Amino acid sequence: MTLEDLVRLRRARDVMDRDYARPLNVPALAEVALMSPGHFSRSFRAAFGETPYNYLMTRRIERAKALLRRGDLSVTEVCFAVGCTSLGSFSSRFTELVGESPSAYRARRHEAVAVVPACVAKILTRPPRNGEPVRNGEPVRIGEAESAAAS
């Protein structure tokens, strides 16, 4: 993979980070990266370790967690606000990544995160990816994985 390919893939990833709520699909993202859809999907996975769809859904779930912590929107409103079109698919993916349903996450207390700067909260509340271990609905951080495996 060339440096030019990586620059184009990064451009497509930036579009996903910025425009996660818009309807995005592989052909549209491949066009941003100036690649064919198949080549884009393979190259994206090779460069970033996950498929474009998984990356986009992780961004959407991160944003959904922030909206659910606020507590002023219903789960359905959050689903559509982050660009998902199916409440069932959104709930299933949210539960898969976070370890609890959107409703349960929304009902849980989040005061501890409220006092943390947004840039740190984003890292601490990031949904786990690529088989990362999960404990109490949150990813286990570096150095904690051994204690999670022991418990």
Coordinates of C-alpha atoms in Angstrom, one line a residue:
M1 CA 0.0 0.0 0.0
T2 CA 1.4 3.4 -1.0
L3 CA 1.5 6.5 1.1
E4 CA -0.9 8.1 -1.4
D5 CA -3.4 5.2 -0.7
L6 CA -3.1 5.8 3.0
V7 CA -3.8 9.5 2.5
R8 CA -7.0 8.7 0.5
L9 CA -8.1 6.1 3.1
R10 CA -7.6 8.7 5.9
R11 CA -9.7 11.1 3.9
A12 CA -12.5 8.6 3.8
R13 CA -12.1 7.8 7.5
D14 CA -12.3 11.5 8.2
V15 CA -15.6 11.7 6.3
M16 CA -16.9 8.9 8.6
D17 CA -15.8 10.7 11.7
R18 CA -17.3 14.0 10.7
D19 CA -20.5 12.8 8.8
Y20 CA -21.3 9.6 10.7
A21 CA -25.0 10.7 10.8
R22 CA -25.4 10.9 7.0
P23 CA -26.2 7.9 5.0
L24 CA -22.8 6.5 4.1
N25 CA -22.0 3.4 2.2
V26 CA -18.9 1.7 0.8
P27 CA -19.4 3.0 -2.8
A28 CA -19.7 6.6 -1.6
L29 CA -16.7 6.3 0.7
A30 CA -14.7 4.5 -2.0
E31 CA -15.4 7.5 -4.3
V32 CA -14.0 9.8 -1.6
A33 CA -10.9 7.6 -1.6
L34 CA -10.7 7.5 -5.4
M35 CA -10.8 3.7 -5.3
S36 CA -13.2 0.9 -6.4
P37 CA -15.5 -0.3 -3.7
G38 CA -13.8 -3.7 -3.4
H39 CA -10.3 -2.3 -3.3
F40 CA -11.4 0.4 -0.8
S41 CA -12.9 -2.2 1.6
R42 CA -9.8 -4.4 1.4
S43 CA -7.4 -1.5 1.8
F44 CA -9.3 0.1 4.6
R45 CA -9.3 -3.2 6.6
A46 CA -5.6 -3.7 5.9
A47 CA -4.8 -0.1 7.0
F48 CA -7.1 0.2 10.0
G49 CA -7.8 -3.3 11.2
E50 CA -11.5 -3.3 10.7
T51 CA -14.1 -3.0 7.9
P52 CA -15.4 0.4 6.9
Y53 CA -18.9 -0.6 8.2
N54 CA -17.5 -1.6 11.6
Y55 CA -15.5 1.6 11.9
L56 CA -18.6 3.7 11.0
M57 CA -20.8 1.8 13.4
T58 CA -18.3 2.3 16.2
R59 CA -18.4 6.1 15.6
R60 CA -22.2 6.0 15.6
I61 CA -22.3 4.0 18.9
E62 CA -19.8 6.4 20.5
R63 CA -22.0 9.3 19.6
A64 CA -25.1 7.4 20.7
K65 CA -23.6 6.8 24.1
A66 CA -23.0 10.5 24.5
L67 CA -26.6 11.3 23.6
L68 CA -28.0 8.6 25.8
R69 CA -25.9 9.9 28.8
R70 CA -27.6 13.3 28.4
G71 CA -31.0 11.6 28.9
D72 CA -33.2 14.0 27.0
L73 CA -33.7 11.9 23.9
S74 CA -35.4 8.5 23.6
V75 CA -33.5 5.5 22.3
T76 CA -35.4 5.8 19.0
E77 CA -34.5 9.5 18.6
V78 CA -30.9 8.7 19.3
C79 CA -30.9 5.9 16.8
F80 CA -32.0 8.2 14.0
A81 CA -29.8 11.1 15.2
V82 CA -26.7 9.0 14.7
G83 CA -27.6 7.9 11.2
C84 CA -29.1 4.5 11.8
T85 CA -32.3 3.6 10.0
S86 CA -33.4 0.5 11.9
L87 CA -34.0 0.6 15.6
G88 CA -33.6 -3.2 15.8
S89 CA -30.2 -3.2 14.1
F90 CA -29.1 -0.2 16.2
S91 CA -30.1 -1.9 19.4
S92 CA -28.4 -5.2 18.5
R93 CA -25.2 -3.5 17.5
F94 CA -25.2 -1.2 20.5
T95 CA -25.7 -4.3 22.8
E96 CA -23.0 -6.2 21.0
L97 CA -20.4 -3.3 21.3
V98 CA -21.4 -1.9 24.7
G99 CA -22.5 -5.1 26.5
E100 CA -25.9 -3.7 27.5
S101 CA -29.0 -2.4 25.7
P102 CA -29.4 1.3 24.8
S103 CA -32.3 1.5 27.3
A104 CA -30.2 0.0 30.1
Y105 CA -27.2 2.3 29.3
R106 CA -29.5 5.3 29.3
A107 CA -31.0 4.4 32.7
R108 CA -27.6 3.9 34.3
R109 CA -26.0 6.8 36.3
H110 CA -23.3 8.7 34.4
E111 CA -22.3 11.4 36.8
A112 CA -18.7 10.1 36.9
V113 CA -18.3 10.8 33.2
A114 CA -19.9 14.2 33.4
V115 CA -16.9 15.7 35.3
V116 CA -14.4 14.3 32.9
P117 CA -13.2 16.5 30.0
A118 CA -14.9 15.5 26.7
C119 CA -11.6 14.5 25.0
V120 CA -10.9 12.0 27.9
A121 CA -14.5 10.8 28.1
K122 CA -14.4 9.9 24.4
I123 CA -11.5 7.6 25.0
L124 CA -12.9 6.1 28.2
T125 CA -16.3 5.4 26.8
R126 CA -15.2 4.1 23.4
P127 CA -17.0 0.9 22.5
P128 CA -14.6 -2.1 22.4
R129 CA -13.6 -3.3 18.9
N130 CA -11.9 -6.3 17.4
G131 CA -12.4 -8.7 20.3
E132 CA -11.3 -6.4 23.1
P133 CA -12.3 -7.7 26.5
V134 CA -15.4 -6.1 28.1
R135 CA -16.2 -5.7 31.8
N136 CA -19.5 -4.1 33.0
G137 CA -20.3 -2.8 29.5
E138 CA -16.9 -1.0 29.1
P139 CA -13.7 -2.0 27.4
V140 CA -10.9 -3.2 29.7
R141 CA -8.0 -0.9 29.4
I142 CA -4.3 -1.8 28.9
G143 CA -2.9 -3.4 32.0
E144 CA -6.4 -4.3 33.2
A145 CA -6.8 -7.2 30.7
E146 CA -4.9 -9.6 32.9
S147 CA -7.1 -9.0 36.0
A148 CA -10.2 -9.3 33.8
A149 CA -9.0 -12.7 32.6
A150 CA -8.4 -13.8 36.2
S151 CA -11.8 -12.7 37.4

